[in-house]
Short mmCIF file of C-alpha atoms in Angstrom, two decimals:
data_model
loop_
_atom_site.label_atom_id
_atom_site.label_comp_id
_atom_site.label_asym_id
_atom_site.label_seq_id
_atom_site.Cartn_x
_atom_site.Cartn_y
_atom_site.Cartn_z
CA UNK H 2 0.00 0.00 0.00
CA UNK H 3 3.11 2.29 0.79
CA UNK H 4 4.15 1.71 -2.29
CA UNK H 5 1.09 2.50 -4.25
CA UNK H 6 0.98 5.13 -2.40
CA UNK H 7 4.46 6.72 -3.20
CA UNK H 8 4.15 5.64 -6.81
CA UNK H 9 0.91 7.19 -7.25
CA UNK H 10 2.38 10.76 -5.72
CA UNK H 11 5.67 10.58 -7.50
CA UNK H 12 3.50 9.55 -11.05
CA UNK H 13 1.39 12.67 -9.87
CA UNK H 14 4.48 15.39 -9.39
CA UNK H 15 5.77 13.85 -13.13
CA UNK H 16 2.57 14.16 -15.00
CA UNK H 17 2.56 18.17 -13.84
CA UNK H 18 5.64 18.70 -14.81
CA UNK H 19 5.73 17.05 -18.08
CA UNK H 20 2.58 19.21 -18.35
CA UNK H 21 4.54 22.42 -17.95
CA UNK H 22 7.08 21.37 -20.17
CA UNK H 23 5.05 21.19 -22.84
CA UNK H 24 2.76 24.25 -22.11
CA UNK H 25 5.85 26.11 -22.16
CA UNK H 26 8.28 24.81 -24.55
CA UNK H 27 5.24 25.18 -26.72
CA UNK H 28 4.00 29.00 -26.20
CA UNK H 29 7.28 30.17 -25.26
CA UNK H 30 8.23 30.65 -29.19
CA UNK H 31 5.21 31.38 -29.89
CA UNK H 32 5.21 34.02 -26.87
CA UNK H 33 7.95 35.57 -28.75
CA UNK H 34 6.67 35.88 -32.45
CA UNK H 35 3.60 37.16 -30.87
CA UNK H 36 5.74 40.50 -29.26
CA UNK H 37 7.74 40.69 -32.33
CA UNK H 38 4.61 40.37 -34.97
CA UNK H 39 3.02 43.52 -31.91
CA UNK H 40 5.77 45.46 -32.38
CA UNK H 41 5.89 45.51 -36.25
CA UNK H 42 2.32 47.00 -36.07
CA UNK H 43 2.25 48.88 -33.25
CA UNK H 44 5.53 51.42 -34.07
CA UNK H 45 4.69 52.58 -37.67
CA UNK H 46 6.86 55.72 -36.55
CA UNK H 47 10.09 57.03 -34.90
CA UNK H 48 8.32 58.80 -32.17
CA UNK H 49 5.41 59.17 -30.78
CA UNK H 50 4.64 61.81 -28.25
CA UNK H 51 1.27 62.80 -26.39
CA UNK H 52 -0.34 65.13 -24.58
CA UNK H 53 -3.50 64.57 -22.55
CA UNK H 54 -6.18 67.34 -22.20
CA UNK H 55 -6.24 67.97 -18.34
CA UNK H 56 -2.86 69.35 -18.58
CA UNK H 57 -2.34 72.83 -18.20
CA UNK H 58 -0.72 73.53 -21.58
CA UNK H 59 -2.97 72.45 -24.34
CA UNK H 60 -1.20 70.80 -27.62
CA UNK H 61 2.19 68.98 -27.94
CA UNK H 62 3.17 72.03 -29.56
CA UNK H 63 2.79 74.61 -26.96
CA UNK H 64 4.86 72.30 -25.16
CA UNK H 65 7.83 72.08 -27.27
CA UNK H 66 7.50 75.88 -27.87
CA UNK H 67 7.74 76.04 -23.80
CA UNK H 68 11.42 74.12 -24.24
CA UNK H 69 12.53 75.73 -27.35
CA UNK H 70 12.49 72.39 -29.12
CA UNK H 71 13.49 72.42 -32.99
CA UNK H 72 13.20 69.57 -35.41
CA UNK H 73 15.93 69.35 -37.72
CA UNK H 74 15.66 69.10 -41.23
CA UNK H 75 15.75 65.16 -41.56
CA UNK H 76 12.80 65.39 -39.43
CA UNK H 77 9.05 64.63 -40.39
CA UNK H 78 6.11 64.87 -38.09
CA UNK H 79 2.43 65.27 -37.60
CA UNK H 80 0.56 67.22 -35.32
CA UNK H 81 -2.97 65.46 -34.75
CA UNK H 82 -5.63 65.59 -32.02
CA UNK H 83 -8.17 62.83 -30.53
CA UNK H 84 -11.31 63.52 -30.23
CA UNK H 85 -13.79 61.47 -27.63
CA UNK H 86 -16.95 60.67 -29.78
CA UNK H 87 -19.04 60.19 -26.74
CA UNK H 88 -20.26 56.80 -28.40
CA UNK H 89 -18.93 54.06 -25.92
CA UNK H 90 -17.83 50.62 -26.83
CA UNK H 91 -20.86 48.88 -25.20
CA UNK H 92 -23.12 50.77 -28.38
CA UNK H 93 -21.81 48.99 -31.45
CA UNK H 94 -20.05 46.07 -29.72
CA UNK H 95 -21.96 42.52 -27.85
CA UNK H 96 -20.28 42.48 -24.66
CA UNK H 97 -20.92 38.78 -24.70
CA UNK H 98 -18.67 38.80 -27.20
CA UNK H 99 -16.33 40.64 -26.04
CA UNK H 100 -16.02 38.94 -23.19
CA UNK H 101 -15.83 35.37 -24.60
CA UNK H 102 -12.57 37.02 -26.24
CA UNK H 103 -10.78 37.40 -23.11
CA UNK H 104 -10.17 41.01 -24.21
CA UNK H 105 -11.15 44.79 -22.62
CA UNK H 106 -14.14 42.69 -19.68
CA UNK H 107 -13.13 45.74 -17.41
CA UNK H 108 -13.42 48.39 -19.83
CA UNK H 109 -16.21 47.64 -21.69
CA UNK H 110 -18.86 49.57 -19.66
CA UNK H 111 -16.70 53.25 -19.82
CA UNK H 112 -14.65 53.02 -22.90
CA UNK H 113 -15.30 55.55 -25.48
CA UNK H 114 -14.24 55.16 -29.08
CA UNK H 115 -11.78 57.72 -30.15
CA UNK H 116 -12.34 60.72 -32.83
CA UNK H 117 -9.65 62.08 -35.54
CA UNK H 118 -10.21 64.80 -38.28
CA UNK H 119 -9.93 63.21 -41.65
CA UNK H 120 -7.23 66.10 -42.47
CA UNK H 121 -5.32 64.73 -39.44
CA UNK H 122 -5.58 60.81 -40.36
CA UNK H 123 -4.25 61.93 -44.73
CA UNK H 124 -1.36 63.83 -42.65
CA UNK H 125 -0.93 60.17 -40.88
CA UNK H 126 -0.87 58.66 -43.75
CA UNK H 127 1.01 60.70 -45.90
CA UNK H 128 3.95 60.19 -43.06
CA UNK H 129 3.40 56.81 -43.43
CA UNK H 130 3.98 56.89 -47.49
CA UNK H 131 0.53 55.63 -48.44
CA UNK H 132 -2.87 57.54 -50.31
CA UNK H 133 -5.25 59.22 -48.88
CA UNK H 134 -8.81 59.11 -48.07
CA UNK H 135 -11.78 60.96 -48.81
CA UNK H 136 -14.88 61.50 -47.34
CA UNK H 137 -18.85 62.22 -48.32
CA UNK H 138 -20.69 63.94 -46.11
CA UNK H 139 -22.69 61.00 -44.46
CA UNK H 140 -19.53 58.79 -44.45
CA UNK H 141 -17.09 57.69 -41.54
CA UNK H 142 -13.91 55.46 -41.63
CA UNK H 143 -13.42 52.88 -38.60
CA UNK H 144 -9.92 51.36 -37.75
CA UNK H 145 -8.66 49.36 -35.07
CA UNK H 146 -5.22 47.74 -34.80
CA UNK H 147 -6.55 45.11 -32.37
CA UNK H 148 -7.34 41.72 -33.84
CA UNK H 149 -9.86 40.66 -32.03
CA UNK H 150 -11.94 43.76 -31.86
CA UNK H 151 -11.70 43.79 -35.58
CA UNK H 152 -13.24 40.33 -35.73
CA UNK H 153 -16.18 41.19 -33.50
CA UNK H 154 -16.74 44.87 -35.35
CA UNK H 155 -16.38 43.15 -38.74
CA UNK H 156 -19.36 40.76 -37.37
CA UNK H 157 -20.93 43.70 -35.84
CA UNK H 158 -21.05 45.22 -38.82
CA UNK H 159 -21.66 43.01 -41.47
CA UNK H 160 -25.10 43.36 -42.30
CA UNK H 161 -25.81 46.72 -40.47
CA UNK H 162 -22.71 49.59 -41.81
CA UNK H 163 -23.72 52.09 -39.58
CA UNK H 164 -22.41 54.18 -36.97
CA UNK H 165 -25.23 56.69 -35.00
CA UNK H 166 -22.76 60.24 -33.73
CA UNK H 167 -24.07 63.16 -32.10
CA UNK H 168 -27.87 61.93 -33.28
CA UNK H 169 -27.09 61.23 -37.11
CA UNK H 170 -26.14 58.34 -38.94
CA UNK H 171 -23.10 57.92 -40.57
CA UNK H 172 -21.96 55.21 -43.04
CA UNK H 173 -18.84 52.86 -42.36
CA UNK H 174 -17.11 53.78 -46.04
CA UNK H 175 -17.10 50.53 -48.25
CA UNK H 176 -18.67 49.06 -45.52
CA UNK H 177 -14.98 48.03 -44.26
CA UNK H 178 -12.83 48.22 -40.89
CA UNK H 179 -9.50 49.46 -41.71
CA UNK H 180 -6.76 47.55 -39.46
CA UNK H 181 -4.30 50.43 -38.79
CA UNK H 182 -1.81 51.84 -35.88
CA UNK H 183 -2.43 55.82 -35.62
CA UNK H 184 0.78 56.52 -33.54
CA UNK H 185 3.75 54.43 -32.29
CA UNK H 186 3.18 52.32 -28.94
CA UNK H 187 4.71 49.23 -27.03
CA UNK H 188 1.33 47.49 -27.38
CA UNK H 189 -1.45 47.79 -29.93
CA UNK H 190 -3.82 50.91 -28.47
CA UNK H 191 -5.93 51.38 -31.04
CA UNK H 192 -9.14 49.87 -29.78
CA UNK H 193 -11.24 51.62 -32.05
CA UNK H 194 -11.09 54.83 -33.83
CA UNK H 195 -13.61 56.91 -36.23
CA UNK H 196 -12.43 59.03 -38.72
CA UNK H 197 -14.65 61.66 -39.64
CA UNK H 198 -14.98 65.07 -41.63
CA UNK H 199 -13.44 67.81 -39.76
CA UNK H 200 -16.48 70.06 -39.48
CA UNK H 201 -18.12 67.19 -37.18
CA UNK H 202 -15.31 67.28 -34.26
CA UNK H 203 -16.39 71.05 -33.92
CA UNK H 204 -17.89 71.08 -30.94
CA UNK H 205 -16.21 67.70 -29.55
CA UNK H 206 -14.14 67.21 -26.51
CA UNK H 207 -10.05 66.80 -27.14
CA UNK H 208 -8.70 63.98 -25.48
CA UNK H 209 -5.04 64.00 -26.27
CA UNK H 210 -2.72 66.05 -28.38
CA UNK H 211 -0.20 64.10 -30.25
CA UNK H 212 2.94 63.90 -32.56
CA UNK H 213 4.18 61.40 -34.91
CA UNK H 214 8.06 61.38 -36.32
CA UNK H 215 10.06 60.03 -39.01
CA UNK H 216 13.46 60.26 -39.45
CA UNK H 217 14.52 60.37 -42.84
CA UNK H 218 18.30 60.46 -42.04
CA UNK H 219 20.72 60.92 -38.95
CA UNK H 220 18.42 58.75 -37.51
CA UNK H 221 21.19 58.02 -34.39
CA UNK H 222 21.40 61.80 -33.71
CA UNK H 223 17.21 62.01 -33.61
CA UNK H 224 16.98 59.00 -31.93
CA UNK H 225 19.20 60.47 -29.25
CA UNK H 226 17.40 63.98 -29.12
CA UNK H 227 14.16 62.75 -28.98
CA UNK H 228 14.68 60.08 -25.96
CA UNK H 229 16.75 63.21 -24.24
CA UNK H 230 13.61 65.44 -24.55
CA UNK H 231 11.19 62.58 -23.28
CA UNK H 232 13.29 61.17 -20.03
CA UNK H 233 13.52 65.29 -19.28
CA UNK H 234 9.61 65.01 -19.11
CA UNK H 235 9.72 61.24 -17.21
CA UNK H 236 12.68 62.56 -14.61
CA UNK H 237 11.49 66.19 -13.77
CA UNK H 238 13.75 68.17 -14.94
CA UNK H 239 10.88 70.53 -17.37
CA UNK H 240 8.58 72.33 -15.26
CA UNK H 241 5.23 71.21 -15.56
CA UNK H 242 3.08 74.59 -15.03
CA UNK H 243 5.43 75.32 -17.92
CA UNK H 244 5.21 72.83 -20.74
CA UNK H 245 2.64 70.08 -19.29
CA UNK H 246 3.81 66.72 -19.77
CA UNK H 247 5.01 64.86 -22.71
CA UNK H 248 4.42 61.20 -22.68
CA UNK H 249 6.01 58.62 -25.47
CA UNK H 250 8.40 56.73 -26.62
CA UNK H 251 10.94 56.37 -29.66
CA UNK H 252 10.16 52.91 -31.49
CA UNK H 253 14.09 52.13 -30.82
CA UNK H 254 13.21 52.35 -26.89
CA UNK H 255 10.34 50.17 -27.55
CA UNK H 256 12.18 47.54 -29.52
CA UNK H 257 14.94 47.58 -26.73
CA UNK H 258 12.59 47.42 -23.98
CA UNK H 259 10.65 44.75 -24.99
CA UNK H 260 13.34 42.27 -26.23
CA UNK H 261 14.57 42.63 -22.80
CA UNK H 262 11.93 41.41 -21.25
CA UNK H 263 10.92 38.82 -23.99
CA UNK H 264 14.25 37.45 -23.61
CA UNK H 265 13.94 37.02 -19.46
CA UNK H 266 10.60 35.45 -20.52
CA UNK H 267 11.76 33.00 -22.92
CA UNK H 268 14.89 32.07 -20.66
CA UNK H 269 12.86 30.69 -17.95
CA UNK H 270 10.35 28.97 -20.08
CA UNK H 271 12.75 27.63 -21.76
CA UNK H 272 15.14 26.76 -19.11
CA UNK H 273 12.24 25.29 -16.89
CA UNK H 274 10.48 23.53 -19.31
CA UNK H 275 13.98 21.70 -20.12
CA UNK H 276 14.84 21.18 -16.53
CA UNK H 277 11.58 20.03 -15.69
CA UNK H 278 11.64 17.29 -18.97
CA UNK H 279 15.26 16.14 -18.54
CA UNK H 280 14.30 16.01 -14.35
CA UNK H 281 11.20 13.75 -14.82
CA UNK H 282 12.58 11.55 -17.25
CA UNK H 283 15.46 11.03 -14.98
CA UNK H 284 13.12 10.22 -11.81
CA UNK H 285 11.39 8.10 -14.21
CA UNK H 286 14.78 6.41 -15.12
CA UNK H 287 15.87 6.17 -11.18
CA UNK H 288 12.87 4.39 -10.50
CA UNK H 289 12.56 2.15 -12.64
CA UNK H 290 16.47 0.89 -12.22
CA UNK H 291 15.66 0.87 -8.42
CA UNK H 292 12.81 -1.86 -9.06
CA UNK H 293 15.11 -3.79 -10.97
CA UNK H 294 17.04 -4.79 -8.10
CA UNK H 295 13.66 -5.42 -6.02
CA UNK H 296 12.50 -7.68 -8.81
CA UNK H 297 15.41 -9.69 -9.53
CA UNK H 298 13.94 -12.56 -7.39
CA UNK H 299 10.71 -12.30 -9.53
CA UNK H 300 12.79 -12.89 -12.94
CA UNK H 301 14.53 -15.39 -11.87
CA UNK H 302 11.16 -17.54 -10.66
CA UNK H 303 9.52 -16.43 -14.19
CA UNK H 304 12.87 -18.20 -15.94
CA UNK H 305 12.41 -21.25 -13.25
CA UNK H 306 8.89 -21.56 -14.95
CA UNK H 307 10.30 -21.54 -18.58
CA UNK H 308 10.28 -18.14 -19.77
CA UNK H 309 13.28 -17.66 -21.76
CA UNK H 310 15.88 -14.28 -21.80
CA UNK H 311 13.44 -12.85 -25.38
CA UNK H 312 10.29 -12.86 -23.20
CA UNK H 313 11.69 -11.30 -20.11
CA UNK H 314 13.45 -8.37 -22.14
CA UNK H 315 9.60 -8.15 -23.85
CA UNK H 316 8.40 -8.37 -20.52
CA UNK H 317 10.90 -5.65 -19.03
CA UNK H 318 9.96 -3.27 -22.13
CA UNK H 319 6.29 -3.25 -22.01
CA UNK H 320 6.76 -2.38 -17.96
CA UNK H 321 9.07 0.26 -18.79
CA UNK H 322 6.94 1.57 -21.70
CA UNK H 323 3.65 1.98 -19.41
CA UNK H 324 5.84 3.54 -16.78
CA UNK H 325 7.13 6.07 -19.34
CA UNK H 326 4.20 6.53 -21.37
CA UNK H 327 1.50 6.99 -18.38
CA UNK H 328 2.49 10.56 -17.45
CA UNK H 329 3.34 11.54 -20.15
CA UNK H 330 -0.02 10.51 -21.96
CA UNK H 331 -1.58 12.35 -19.27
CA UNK H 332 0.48 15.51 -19.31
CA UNK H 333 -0.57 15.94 -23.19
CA UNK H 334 -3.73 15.53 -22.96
CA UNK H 335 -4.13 18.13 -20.50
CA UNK H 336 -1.65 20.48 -21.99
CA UNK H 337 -3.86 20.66 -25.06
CA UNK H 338 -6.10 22.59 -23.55
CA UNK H 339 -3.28 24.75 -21.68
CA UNK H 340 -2.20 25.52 -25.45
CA UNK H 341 -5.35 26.20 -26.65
CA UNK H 342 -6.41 28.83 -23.97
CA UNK H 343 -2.99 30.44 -24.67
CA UNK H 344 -3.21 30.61 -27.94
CA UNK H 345 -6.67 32.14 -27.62
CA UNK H 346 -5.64 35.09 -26.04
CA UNK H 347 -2.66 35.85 -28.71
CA UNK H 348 -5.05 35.59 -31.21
CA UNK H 349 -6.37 38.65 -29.86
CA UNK H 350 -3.11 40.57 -31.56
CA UNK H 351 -2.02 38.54 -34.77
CA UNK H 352 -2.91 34.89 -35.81
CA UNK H 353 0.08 32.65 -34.83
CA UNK H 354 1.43 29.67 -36.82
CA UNK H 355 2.01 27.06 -34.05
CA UNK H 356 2.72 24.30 -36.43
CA UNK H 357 6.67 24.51 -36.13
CA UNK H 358 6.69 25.49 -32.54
CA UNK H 359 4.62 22.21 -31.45
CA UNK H 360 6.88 20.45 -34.09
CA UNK H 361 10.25 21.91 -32.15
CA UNK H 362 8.76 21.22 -28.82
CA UNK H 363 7.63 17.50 -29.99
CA UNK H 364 11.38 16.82 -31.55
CA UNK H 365 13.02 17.95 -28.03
CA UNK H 366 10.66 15.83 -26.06
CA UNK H 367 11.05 12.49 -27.81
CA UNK H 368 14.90 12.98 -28.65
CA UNK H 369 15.17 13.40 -24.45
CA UNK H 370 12.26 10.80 -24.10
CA UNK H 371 13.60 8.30 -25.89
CA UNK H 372 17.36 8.79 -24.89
CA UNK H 373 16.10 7.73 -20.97
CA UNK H 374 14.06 5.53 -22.04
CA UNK H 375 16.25 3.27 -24.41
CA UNK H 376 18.84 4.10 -21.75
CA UNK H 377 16.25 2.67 -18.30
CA UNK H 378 15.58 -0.73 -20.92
CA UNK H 379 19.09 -1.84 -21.11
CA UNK H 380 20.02 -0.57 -17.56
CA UNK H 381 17.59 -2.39 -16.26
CA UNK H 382 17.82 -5.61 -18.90
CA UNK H 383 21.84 -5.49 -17.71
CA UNK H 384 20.67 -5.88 -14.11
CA UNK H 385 18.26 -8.52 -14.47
CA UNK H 386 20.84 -10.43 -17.24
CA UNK H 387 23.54 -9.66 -14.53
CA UNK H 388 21.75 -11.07 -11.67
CA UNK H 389 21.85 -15.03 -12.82
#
């Protein structure tokens, strides 16, 4: 019973590790092309910089005016302004599913959808290289750079095209959410944005002021003036009755930040997930050796009986295979759905290809699989063979 017993708890300890070996030798990749495939659409520029409205200086402007900032002449930007539309996500959106996304639960109820002039979002796009857009009167443009709120507005939205703003209707143009990044971020902020005719934001409240930068050459010498203006801001040093404060970040600081931390991330998946493999497989391995030498007696009554040395090596395989193949059974069928959920929620940003990083994470586990378990067979064949 003892024995049962400590079998049962060491089988137990196995199967959860094996289980977060897989889970993260599985999503840690995958963890990783996610931040990489977020930055890529999040930072379409050098620098972005904002300004929100309760501040005592007004526009992004005004505050660089307050500094005596000047942009050289390798220097493009983009003054632009958000608007709040007063319609909230809650009015266009199902917040079942929403919800069933695993995305925004908390901010459903309060979030308002953002407003920018159409003149603004050409200047946008014109810094960005690509065409504008035009407007009719009764016409609206909606983007969002967030995948899964672009799934549930394109269902939203696909038999009814139309937004209601400040009591009249306005038609989604070509009927089509545009999937687009506005300004430069770590993560993807646009939740969702209307772009309208600039005679509607008349009377609208601003939200933020902002500025978007390219650097067109010397980008080392911008990079450097622009973070030096924006940790000035972040450490103090600008007084804020003076300029307000300036909030953003240059996409180099983003990169730099976030492959710091995705690096930490993937270490210890990585490093665990090994440990924890190569440590269960060798507990495995330790165990089953140790019942070799408690079964010797066993062997040798089964070869009194007739059995000959092929059907006690068949006999020592199967028992080793079971042993081997119990937790590990166990551990995949419950790190399926581990995957899945995590998965689910990086959907929300891009669609990831998981195909080569379950077919990585199933080459490491039966190359160190196998290896103990060819090497527990004839370790524990060698005793019993040994033993006569």
């Amino acid at each position: 019973n003892s024995k049962i017993n400590t079998n049962f708890l060491s089988i137990s300890v196995i199967c959860l590790m094996l289980f977060l070996t897989i889970v993260m030798l599985s999503t840690g990749i995958g963890f990783k092309n996610a931040s990489e495939k977020i930055l890529i659409d999040s930072t379409p520029f050098d620098v972005s910089i904002s300004l929100y409205s309760d501040d005592s200086i007004k526009t992004v402007e005004e505050s660089l005016n307050a500094v005596n900032f000047k942009f050289d002449d390798t220097e493009k930007y983009v003054y632009f302004d958000i608007y709040d539309s007063g319609v909230k996500l809650k009015d266009i959106i199902n917040k079942k599913d929403l919800i069933n996304k695993y995305i925004l639960s908390d901010e459903f109820d309060f979030y308002n959808i953002d407003l920018i002039k159409l003149s603004d979002y050409n200047n946008i796009r014109k810094l960005k290289g690509k065409d504008t857009e035009s407007l009719k009167e009764n016409e609206i443009i909606l983007t969002s750079n967030n995948r899964s709120i672009l799934d549930i507005l394109n269902k939203e939205f696909e038999k009814n095209k139309k937004i209601n703003l400040y009591n009249k209707e306005y038609k989604i143009k070509n009927g089509d959410i545009i999937e687009e990044s506005l300004k430069s971020s770590p993560y993807l902020n646009n939740i969702a944005t209307l772009i309208v005719n600039d005679n509607i934001v008349q009377n609208a409240e601003t939200k933020s002021s902002n500025l978007n930068v390219q650097f067109t050459k010397n980008k080392k010498k911008s990079e450097k003036k622009f973070r030096l203006l924006l940790d000035s801001f972040r450490e103090g040093k600008v007084d804020y009755n003076k300029a307000g404060f300036l909030n953003g970040d240059t996409k180099q600081e983003i990169y730099i930040n976030n492959k710091g931390a995705v690096t930490i991330v993937l270490f210890i998946e990585m490093y665990l997930g090994i440990i924890f493999l190569i440590s269960s497989m060798a507990i495995l391995a330790i165990q089953q050796l140790s019942e070799a030498n408690d079964s010797i007696e066993r062997y040798k009554a089964i070869e009194r009986l007739g059995a000959n040395e092929k059907m006690i090596n068949k006999t020592i395989f199967i028992q080793i295979l079971i042993y081997f193949g119990l937790p590990i059974s166990l551990a995949f069928l419950h790190s399926i759905i581990g995957i899945k959920v995590i998965y689910n929620v990086m959907e929300s940003v891009y669609n990831p290809d998981i195909k080569y990083t379950l077919i990585s994470t199933a080459i490491i586990f039966l190359v160190v699989y196998f290896a103990y378990f060819y090497t527990t067979y004839i370790g524990y064949k060698n005793i019993v063979k040994n033993s006569k």
